[in-house]
Amino acid sequence: MKMQQRDYRSSSFLLPLCLIIILPAPFLSLPAQAAGPYTDSAHGNASYGVKRSVAPLGNYSQGNCAHCHEQHASIDGAEPAPYSGDNSASPFALFADNFNPSATFTPYQQNDNFCFYCHTNVDYLQSSGITNYNRDYAATFGGYTTDSPLGIFEAFNQHSYHNLSDIQDFSQTNFSSFFTATSNPCTACHNPHIARRNKENKKDPSYTAISKPSDHANLWGNDASERMLAATSNKYMAPYFYEATNTYEPDATLTHDGSLTPDYNAFCTDCHNTTNTISSTTLGRNLIKISWYTEGGDSTTAGDKHGKNSATGSSERIMPYGTDNGWVLSCLDCHEPHGSPSSFLIRREVNGSYTTAAVHTKATSPTATSNIKLLCAKCHNSDWEYVHHLSPDATFNQFKCGSCHGQNGTAGFIIPCEDCHSHGKYVTDIDDPSLSRRTF
Ligand code: HEC
Ligand code: HEC
Ligand code: HEC
Ligand code: HEC
Ligand code: HEC
Ligand code: HEC
Ligand code: HEC
Ligand code: HEC
């Protein structure tokens, strides 16, 4: 949402840009910033904002720009090493290179990304580290703290992750109004000058940490119209909070209508929509396009039923989804934004309980074991025979078992769920090809 106050792109804020680039010391000795979006931000905060511990920075108050921007590669030898080792300044006059584009796969090293110097649980440059860590979504908003990564660096170095060089390439092409060849992929989703501390104010998304890539100068989620409640016309049901009976995300609250949660669907579909071709180096292919808003039930042009399109059958859901149809889920009900021990950024905990660390390990090898049904079971009746053969609208006749299940016996019996279920999929009736079911 647009700020009432002038945002950091206003003329008074742009002035320091010239200072950074042309002038030496004055920029660094800027007085504490006047009230405004920067001082309201997590980085600009005077008591918990940026503060590097190295001695030469001792004169700069907590929250000062100089803890990130330096006009030379380093202040009096305060490391990390200068840009490309040639003593020239890093782009944007940052204290280190913004991003190393040749880091195409994990494990990422700390010096691959400027942000990793502070957003990590080891060897951090932030004085005393990040307060209470940065845990993953399942921990911070789902309540499942066990085994959470304790920093953003750690979150990206898991089995699946949002590939940062792919994000950089994609954003350069698609968000060129602000995203340059030397921009940091994290800034596709965050504006470091305005991002706030949602984790300490979980019930209050005016403290949101994110900005939509198509609206980089503003926060996303801080306005009531940018939350799940408004975006779904009251058809969002917040999942259960971890083992806290009948309380809900994002903070074991009794409110479950989405009024406390940013509209993550609009955020993620800024990139993952029906038109963008997104190539994934990690998966070695283009990604499935996500259709989250198109209604039309079981028609082959309709979107996902977990999105705005409504379920068409009898309800095989468990609580809190009850017997109703028409729910719209949030991407972050199932996915992490940064990384996960499972494939496809699937959360460790979903709808109040643990999913196991390897719910779905089919990312790179099509023959690897998939446990995707453990994810489905978090919200659906997990008697898969009932769901597919016996429920009021079951589609499969139990006849000639082997024609679908392969050889009898355990090895061939269960049919891989992802043959029929993932974003965009539908199944056509064998006997009557005019009938189809949207199956995700
Ligand atoms: C000099 C250290 C430092 C660097 C470099 C840094 N951050 Fe931060 N960041 C912090 C601190 C300190 C906080 C506030 C931490 C807290 O919650 O106490 C913070 C908070 C944040 C938040 C708000 C959420 C939260 O509470 O943690 C976001 C989002 C964020 N940083 C993103 C970034 C991104 C993106 C980059 C790189 C472009 C970056 N940071 C680089 C130190 C840093
Ligand atoms: C594809 C979008 C996307 C990218 C890329 C991304 N983030 Fe985030 N990030 C999010 C979303 C969404 C949230 C809000 C949910 C949350 O707080 O867990 C978030 C939350 C955060 C937080 C707050 C975590 C907390 O404690 O709640 C920090 C800090 C952060 N990101 C830093 C980074 C850094 C550093 C990078 C790059 C290495 C990065 N992000 C890349 C989407 C992204
Ligand atoms: C947490 C670290 C951090 C802090 C603190 C910070 N910046 Fe930045 N700033 C960045 C990063 C990273 C970029 C590069 C953005 C990108 O990757 O596209 C940047 C870019 C800029 C730019 C270039 C225009 C733009 O937005 O891309 C200006 C101007 C700027 N910063 C000014 C400031 C001023 C003035 C302050 C203090 C009021 C400040 N910054 C505080 C990290 C920071
Ligand atoms: C009900 C849980 C659920 C929700 C909600 C959900 N996803 Fe997914 N998503 C999955 C699962 C499961 C997979 C892996 C499916 C597979 O095996 O291909 C996946 C895969 C993906 C992929 C990778 C697709 C590919 O090419 O393999 C993307 C991108 C994605 N999701 C984005 C989103 C976005 C964006 C949203 C919100 C608009 C969203 N998801 C909502 C469960 C979910
Ligand atoms: C700035 C654009 C952008 C935004 C915003 C964005 N993504 Fe992505 N996403 C990408 C790109 C590029 C890839 C391909 C790189 C990769 O596979 O990691 C990707 C890949 C994915 C994958 C597949 C990752 C894998 O390796 O299995 C999932 C799942 C996904 N995104 C979910 C989300 C969710 C959920 C959100 C919202 C929190 C989101 N994305 C927001 C650009 C984006
Ligand atoms: C976070 C909870 C959640 C998870 C996890 C989840 N679902 Fe769902 N699913 C729902 C809800 C809620 C609906 C009803 C949507 C509506 O009302 O439009 C639904 C609807 C469906 C439908 C449409 C049924 C019909 O009658 O039209 C299918 C098919 C489906 N889910 C399959 C899956 C599969 C397969 C998985 C595992 C990969 C899965 N779901 C994971 C919550 C979930
Ligand atoms: C037209 C295809 C088809 C035929 C024929 C068929 N099934 Fe199924 N069955 C399915 C599908 C799809 C599922 C859901 C995926 C799974 O669980 O393997 C399923 C699931 C099951 C399950 C639950 C397995 C689990 O995951 O726990 C049982 C048991 C089962 N079928 C028994 C039978 C028997 C016995 C026959 C023959 C009398 C039969 N099926 C014939 C399609 C078929
Ligand atoms: C051959 C295709 C096929 C396979 C394989 C398959 N399913 Fe399904 N599934 C369907 C169809 C068609 C429906 C819709 C029929 C219905 O809702 O009764 C469905 C419905 C569902 C639903 C939605 C229940 C509801 O109405 O809320 C879930 C959950 C589900 N399947 C899970 C699974 C799981 C888990 C597996 C793997 C063990 C699996 N399916 C394998 C075709 C398949």
mmCIF file of C-alpha atoms and ligand atoms in Angstrom, residues 373 384-385 388-389 396-401 403-405 413-415 430, ligand 7:
data_model
loop_
_atom_site.group_PDB
_atom_site.id
_atom_site.type_symbol
_atom_site.label_atom_id
_atom_site.label_comp_id
_atom_site.label_asym_id
_atom_site.label_seq_id
_atom_site.Cartn_x
_atom_site.Cartn_y
_atom_site.Cartn_z
ATOM 1 C CA LYS A 373 -0.014 -38.212 0.588
ATOM 2 C CA TRP A 384 -7.676 -43.133 0.031
ATOM 3 C CA GLU A 385 -9.808 -46.118 -0.910
ATOM 4 C CA HIS A 388 -11.447 -42.712 -4.723
ATOM 5 C CA HIS A 389 -13.760 -45.729 -4.684
ATOM 6 C CA PHE A 396 -13.206 -45.072 -9.947
ATOM 7 C CA ASN A 397 -15.033 -48.373 -10.173
ATOM 8 C CA GLN A 398 -13.421 -51.173 -8.243
ATOM 9 C CA PHE A 399 -13.091 -53.656 -11.061
ATOM 10 C CA LYS A 400 -10.037 -55.238 -12.710
ATOM 11 C CA CYS A 401 -7.839 -53.856 -10.010
ATOM 12 C CA SER A 403 -5.547 -52.228 -14.803
ATOM 13 C CA CYS A 404 -4.995 -49.245 -12.558
ATOM 14 C CA HIS A 405 -3.005 -50.588 -9.600
ATOM 15 C CA PHE A 413 -0.518 -51.319 -5.477
ATOM 16 C CA ILE A 414 -0.566 -47.631 -4.575
ATOM 17 C CA ILE A 415 -0.716 -45.429 -7.659
ATOM 18 C CA ILE A 430 -11.912 -43.436 -19.215
HETATM 19 C C1 HEC B 7 -9.937 -47.105 -12.718
HETATM 20 C C2 HEC B 7 -8.765 -47.186 -11.865
HETATM 21 C C3 HEC B 7 -8.888 -48.077 -10.638
HETATM 22 C C4 HEC B 7 -9.316 -49.346 -10.564
HETATM 23 C C5 HEC B 7 -9.818 -50.228 -11.689
HETATM 24 C C6 HEC B 7 -9.180 -49.755 -9.178
HETATM 25 N N1 HEC B 7 -8.657 -48.719 -8.435
HETATM 26 FE FE1 HEC B 7 -8.282 -48.726 -6.452
HETATM 27 N N2 HEC B 7 -7.652 -46.809 -6.545
HETATM 28 C C7 HEC B 7 -7.596 -46.071 -7.684
HETATM 29 C C8 HEC B 7 -6.993 -44.785 -7.370
HETATM 30 C C9 HEC B 7 -6.717 -43.658 -8.340
HETATM 31 C C10 HEC B 7 -6.708 -44.792 -6.007
HETATM 32 C C11 HEC B 7 -6.021 -43.689 -5.195
HETATM 33 C C12 HEC B 7 -4.485 -43.888 -5.290
HETATM 34 C C13 HEC B 7 -3.993 -45.024 -4.435
HETATM 35 O O1 HEC B 7 -4.234 -44.992 -3.223
HETATM 36 O O2 HEC B 7 -3.368 -45.972 -4.987
HETATM 37 C C14 HEC B 7 -7.125 -46.082 -5.508
HETATM 38 C C15 HEC B 7 -6.986 -46.487 -4.191
HETATM 39 C C16 HEC B 7 -7.266 -47.752 -3.742
HETATM 40 C C17 HEC B 7 -6.996 -48.203 -2.408
HETATM 41 C C18 HEC B 7 -6.324 -47.416 -1.283
HETATM 42 C C19 HEC B 7 -4.812 -47.652 -1.361
HETATM 43 C C20 HEC B 7 -4.051 -46.749 -0.406
HETATM 44 O O3 HEC B 7 -3.466 -45.750 -0.882
HETATM 45 O O4 HEC B 7 -4.109 -46.980 0.794
HETATM 46 C C21 HEC B 7 -7.390 -49.497 -2.346
HETATM 47 C C22 HEC B 7 -7.278 -50.416 -1.140
HETATM 48 C C23 HEC B 7 -7.920 -49.847 -3.637
HETATM 49 N N3 HEC B 7 -7.829 -48.745 -4.458
HETATM 50 C C24 HEC B 7 -8.427 -51.073 -3.968
HETATM 51 C C25 HEC B 7 -8.834 -51.453 -5.242
HETATM 52 C C26 HEC B 7 -9.293 -52.776 -5.577
HETATM 53 C C27 HEC B 7 -9.367 -53.910 -4.587
HETATM 54 C C28 HEC B 7 -9.615 -52.751 -6.891
HETATM 55 C C29 HEC B 7 -10.207 -53.873 -7.723
HETATM 56 C C30 HEC B 7 -11.374 -54.533 -7.120
HETATM 57 C C31 HEC B 7 -9.335 -51.407 -7.364
HETATM 58 N N4 HEC B 7 -8.877 -50.656 -6.330
HETATM 59 C C32 HEC B 7 -9.511 -50.977 -8.678
HETATM 60 C C33 HEC B 7 -7.982 -46.423 -8.943
HETATM 61 C C34 HEC B 7 -8.467 -47.675 -9.294
#
